[in-house]
Amino acid sequence: MGRPRLPTHRGLLLAKLARYRAIDAGDAAACREIAAFVRTHKRCFDTAYAPGHVTGSAWLLDASGTRVLLTHHRRLGRWIQLGGHADGDPDLLAVALREAREESGIDAVEPLSEDIFDVGVHGTPGHDGLAAHRHYDIRFLLQVRGDGRYVVSDESHALGWFTFDGLAAMDVDDAVRRMSLKWRRMLDNGSGANAALAAVRSAPRMLTEH
């Protein structure tokens, strides 16, 4: 007998993870770990679930595709991508969009693709009554429409638009460095930002986790 079918919301996320194109062994290992967690934990989207939970994040580009918006996270004390807890919502693209809009104060944010851009697994210290646990982060490629003027939220010390050359010279974590590398490769393959953005937008659209 084959593997039993999972409820739609987990099954669709697993289908997206199966299509995910890792760029190195660590990236591939994170994808496998997330898939195993989603497959075996029915409460994977529940923020209060003690072993850990799936989160949604945004690699948020400006209108030109040449800068990314990062937050200097108040609790973590470092520059990271925008994102946060699913709070039980299995539609992780919607989670990434919501978190990007809430954390940046920019309403005009749209997805460039419905497929997963990056993944990551990391431990997080206990907070707000939760013990230390793991985050299984699903990241999407989003873009701001307009001038990108942001408003700093209570969760951040600061927000900032960064060029990819600028990021290369900064001490950022591996996830930010890898996502920067992925987008820079897309820019190089497309001979510039406009071509890369057009290529992403024209890729086949997949079903979301609705």
Short mmCIF file of C-alpha atoms in Angstrom, two decimals:
data_model
loop_
_atom_site.label_atom_id
_atom_site.label_comp_id
_atom_site.label_asym_id
_atom_site.label_seq_id
_atom_site.Cartn_x
_atom_site.Cartn_y
_atom_site.Cartn_z
CA MET A 1 0.00 0.00 0.00
CA GLY A 2 1.15 3.54 -0.69
CA ARG A 3 1.69 6.28 1.87
CA PRO A 4 -1.66 7.57 3.23
CA ARG A 5 -2.81 10.87 1.79
CA LEU A 6 -2.47 13.88 4.07
CA PRO A 7 -5.05 16.62 4.61
CA THR A 8 -5.00 19.13 1.76
CA HIS A 9 -3.17 21.92 3.56
CA ARG A 10 -0.21 19.73 4.50
CA GLY A 11 -0.29 17.81 1.24
CA LEU A 12 -0.03 20.96 -0.86
CA LEU A 13 2.90 22.26 1.19
CA LEU A 14 4.63 18.90 0.75
CA ALA A 15 4.04 19.15 -3.01
CA LYS A 16 5.71 22.56 -3.05
CA LEU A 17 8.62 21.22 -1.03
CA ALA A 18 8.98 18.35 -3.52
CA ARG A 19 9.35 20.91 -6.35
CA TYR A 20 11.83 23.03 -4.41
CA ARG A 21 15.23 23.47 -6.09
CA ALA A 22 17.98 23.48 -3.48
CA ILE A 23 21.30 25.10 -4.37
CA ASP A 24 23.53 23.10 -2.02
CA ALA A 25 23.55 20.12 0.35
CA GLY A 26 22.55 22.17 3.39
CA ASP A 27 19.62 23.70 1.53
CA ALA A 28 18.46 20.24 0.44
CA ALA A 29 18.81 18.86 3.97
CA ALA A 30 16.66 21.68 5.38
CA CYS A 31 13.98 20.95 2.79
CA ARG A 32 13.96 17.25 3.74
CA GLU A 33 13.78 18.08 7.46
CA ILE A 34 10.83 20.42 6.95
CA ALA A 35 9.01 17.86 4.80
CA ALA A 36 9.50 15.18 7.46
CA PHE A 37 8.20 17.53 10.16
CA VAL A 38 5.12 18.50 8.15
CA ARG A 39 4.43 14.88 7.24
CA THR A 40 4.51 13.63 10.84
CA HIS A 41 3.09 16.56 12.86
CA LYS A 42 -0.57 17.43 12.36
CA ARG A 43 -0.16 20.65 14.37
CA CYS A 44 2.79 21.89 12.31
CA PHE A 45 1.16 25.32 11.70
CA ASP A 46 0.23 25.87 15.38
CA THR A 47 2.39 28.53 17.06
CA ALA A 48 1.79 26.95 20.49
CA TYR A 49 2.98 23.50 19.38
CA ALA A 50 5.91 22.68 21.68
CA PRO A 51 8.32 20.82 19.33
CA GLY A 52 8.20 23.65 16.79
CA HIS A 53 6.13 25.05 13.96
CA VAL A 54 6.18 26.14 10.34
CA THR A 55 6.67 29.88 9.75
CA GLY A 56 6.33 32.10 6.68
CA SER A 57 8.88 34.68 5.52
CA ALA A 58 9.44 37.15 2.70
CA TRP A 59 12.43 37.99 0.53
CA LEU A 60 10.98 41.42 -0.22
CA LEU A 61 12.41 43.21 -3.26
CA ASP A 62 11.92 46.83 -4.21
CA ALA A 63 10.15 47.79 -7.43
CA SER A 64 13.40 47.64 -9.40
CA GLY A 65 14.43 44.23 -8.06
CA THR A 66 17.84 45.58 -7.06
CA ARG A 67 17.36 45.93 -3.28
CA VAL A 68 15.89 43.82 -0.48
CA LEU A 69 14.13 45.02 2.67
CA LEU A 70 15.48 43.54 5.92
CA THR A 71 14.51 44.07 9.54
CA HIS A 72 16.89 44.44 12.46
CA HIS A 73 14.92 42.13 14.71
CA ARG A 74 14.45 43.49 18.22
CA ARG A 75 14.69 40.14 20.04
CA LEU A 76 17.29 38.43 17.84
CA GLY A 77 19.49 41.49 17.43
CA ARG A 78 20.42 40.94 13.78
CA TRP A 79 19.34 41.76 10.23
CA ILE A 80 16.95 39.13 8.87
CA GLN A 81 14.17 38.75 6.33
CA LEU A 82 10.62 39.81 7.24
CA GLY A 83 8.33 37.04 8.46
CA GLY A 84 6.64 35.37 11.38
CA HIS A 85 4.34 32.74 12.82
CA ALA A 86 1.57 31.11 10.81
CA ASP A 87 -0.79 31.21 13.84
CA GLY A 88 -2.58 28.15 12.49
CA ASP A 89 -2.88 29.46 8.91
CA PRO A 90 -1.74 26.78 6.42
CA ASP A 91 -1.49 29.29 3.55
CA LEU A 92 2.15 30.23 4.05
CA LEU A 93 2.26 32.60 1.09
CA ALA A 94 -0.57 34.55 2.73
CA VAL A 95 1.40 34.45 6.00
CA ALA A 96 4.50 35.85 4.28
CA LEU A 97 2.44 38.62 2.64
CA ARG A 98 0.74 39.50 5.92
CA GLU A 99 3.99 39.62 7.87
CA ALA A 100 5.74 41.66 5.17
CA ARG A 101 2.95 44.24 5.17
CA GLU A 102 2.65 44.39 8.96
CA GLU A 103 6.39 44.62 9.65
CA SER A 104 7.13 47.14 6.89
CA GLY A 105 3.97 49.24 6.96
CA ILE A 106 3.87 48.88 3.15
CA ASP A 107 0.50 47.70 1.83
CA ALA A 108 1.50 47.43 -1.83
CA VAL A 109 3.30 44.08 -1.61
CA GLU A 110 2.71 41.29 -4.13
CA PRO A 111 4.10 37.79 -4.68
CA LEU A 112 6.44 37.29 -7.62
CA SER A 113 5.87 33.54 -7.46
CA GLU A 114 3.68 31.14 -5.52
CA ASP A 115 6.49 28.61 -5.32
CA ILE A 116 8.98 28.45 -2.44
CA PHE A 117 12.06 30.65 -2.83
CA ASP A 118 14.04 29.39 0.16
CA VAL A 119 13.74 27.23 3.28
CA GLY A 120 15.44 27.13 6.66
CA VAL A 121 15.39 25.34 10.00
CA HIS A 122 16.66 26.97 13.16
CA GLY A 123 16.24 26.88 16.90
CA THR A 124 14.73 29.84 18.69
CA PRO A 125 15.01 30.66 22.41
CA GLY A 126 11.98 30.56 24.65
CA HIS A 127 9.74 33.64 24.66
CA ASP A 128 6.19 34.71 25.52
CA GLY A 129 5.62 31.62 27.67
CA LEU A 130 6.97 29.20 25.05
CA ALA A 131 9.96 26.96 25.72
CA ALA A 132 12.85 26.89 23.26
CA HIS A 133 11.69 25.27 20.02
CA ARG A 134 12.39 25.01 16.29
CA HIS A 135 11.16 27.08 13.38
CA TYR A 136 10.65 25.46 9.99
CA ASP A 137 10.70 28.53 7.77
CA ILE A 138 9.16 28.73 4.29
CA ARG A 139 10.25 31.81 2.33
CA PHE A 140 8.62 33.44 -0.68
CA LEU A 141 9.78 35.97 -3.24
CA LEU A 142 7.74 39.18 -2.91
CA GLN A 143 7.97 42.66 -4.41
CA VAL A 144 6.90 46.15 -3.37
CA ARG A 145 4.87 48.21 -5.82
CA GLY A 146 5.75 51.87 -5.44
CA ASP A 147 8.47 53.81 -3.68
CA GLY A 148 8.97 51.44 -0.74
CA ARG A 149 8.68 53.93 2.11
CA TYR A 150 8.42 51.83 5.26
CA VAL A 151 7.33 52.28 8.88
CA VAL A 152 9.31 50.57 11.65
CA SER A 153 7.12 48.27 13.78
CA ASP A 154 7.46 47.39 17.46
CA GLU A 155 9.25 44.14 16.52
CA SER A 156 12.21 45.89 14.90
CA HIS A 157 15.00 48.24 15.91
CA ALA A 158 15.18 49.33 12.29
CA LEU A 159 14.30 48.48 8.70
CA GLY A 160 16.54 49.03 5.73
CA TRP A 161 16.77 48.59 1.98
CA PHE A 162 20.03 46.88 1.04
CA THR A 163 21.72 46.40 -2.31
CA PHE A 164 23.14 42.95 -2.96
CA ASP A 165 26.66 44.32 -3.19
CA GLY A 166 26.07 45.92 0.19
CA LEU A 167 24.85 42.65 1.70
CA ALA A 168 27.95 40.86 0.44
CA ALA A 169 30.07 43.14 2.63
CA MET A 170 27.91 42.70 5.76
CA ASP A 171 28.06 40.16 8.56
CA VAL A 172 24.68 38.53 7.97
CA ASP A 173 23.48 35.03 8.76
CA ASP A 174 23.69 32.16 6.31
CA ALA A 175 20.02 32.34 5.32
CA VAL A 176 20.24 35.98 4.22
CA ARG A 177 23.50 35.30 2.40
CA ARG A 178 22.01 32.30 0.58
CA MET A 179 18.85 34.16 -0.48
CA SER A 180 20.98 37.04 -1.73
CA LEU A 181 23.07 34.58 -3.73
CA LYS A 182 19.94 32.99 -5.22
CA TRP A 183 18.53 36.32 -6.38
CA ARG A 184 21.89 37.51 -7.71
CA ARG A 185 22.14 34.33 -9.78
CA MET A 186 18.68 35.02 -11.19
CA LEU A 187 19.78 38.56 -12.05
CA ASP A 188 22.90 37.26 -13.78
CA ASN A 189 21.01 34.56 -15.68
CA GLY A 190 18.40 37.08 -16.81
CA SER A 191 20.95 39.73 -17.79
CA GLY A 192 19.53 42.22 -15.32
CA ALA A 193 16.72 42.91 -12.89
CA ASN A 194 13.97 43.52 -15.44
CA ALA A 195 14.64 40.23 -17.22
CA ALA A 196 14.84 38.30 -13.94
CA LEU A 197 11.58 39.79 -12.67
CA ALA A 198 9.85 39.00 -15.96
CA ALA A 199 11.12 35.42 -15.87
CA VAL A 200 9.80 34.85 -12.35
CA ARG A 201 6.41 36.37 -13.16
CA SER A 202 6.01 34.26 -16.30
CA ALA A 203 6.78 30.93 -14.58
CA PRO A 204 3.80 28.55 -14.29
CA ARG A 205 1.58 29.40 -11.31
CA MET A 206 0.97 26.59 -8.82
CA LEU A 207 -1.88 26.05 -6.38
CA THR A 208 -1.52 27.65 -2.97
CA GLU A 209 -2.44 25.99 0.33
CA HIS A 210 -6.07 27.16 0.35
#
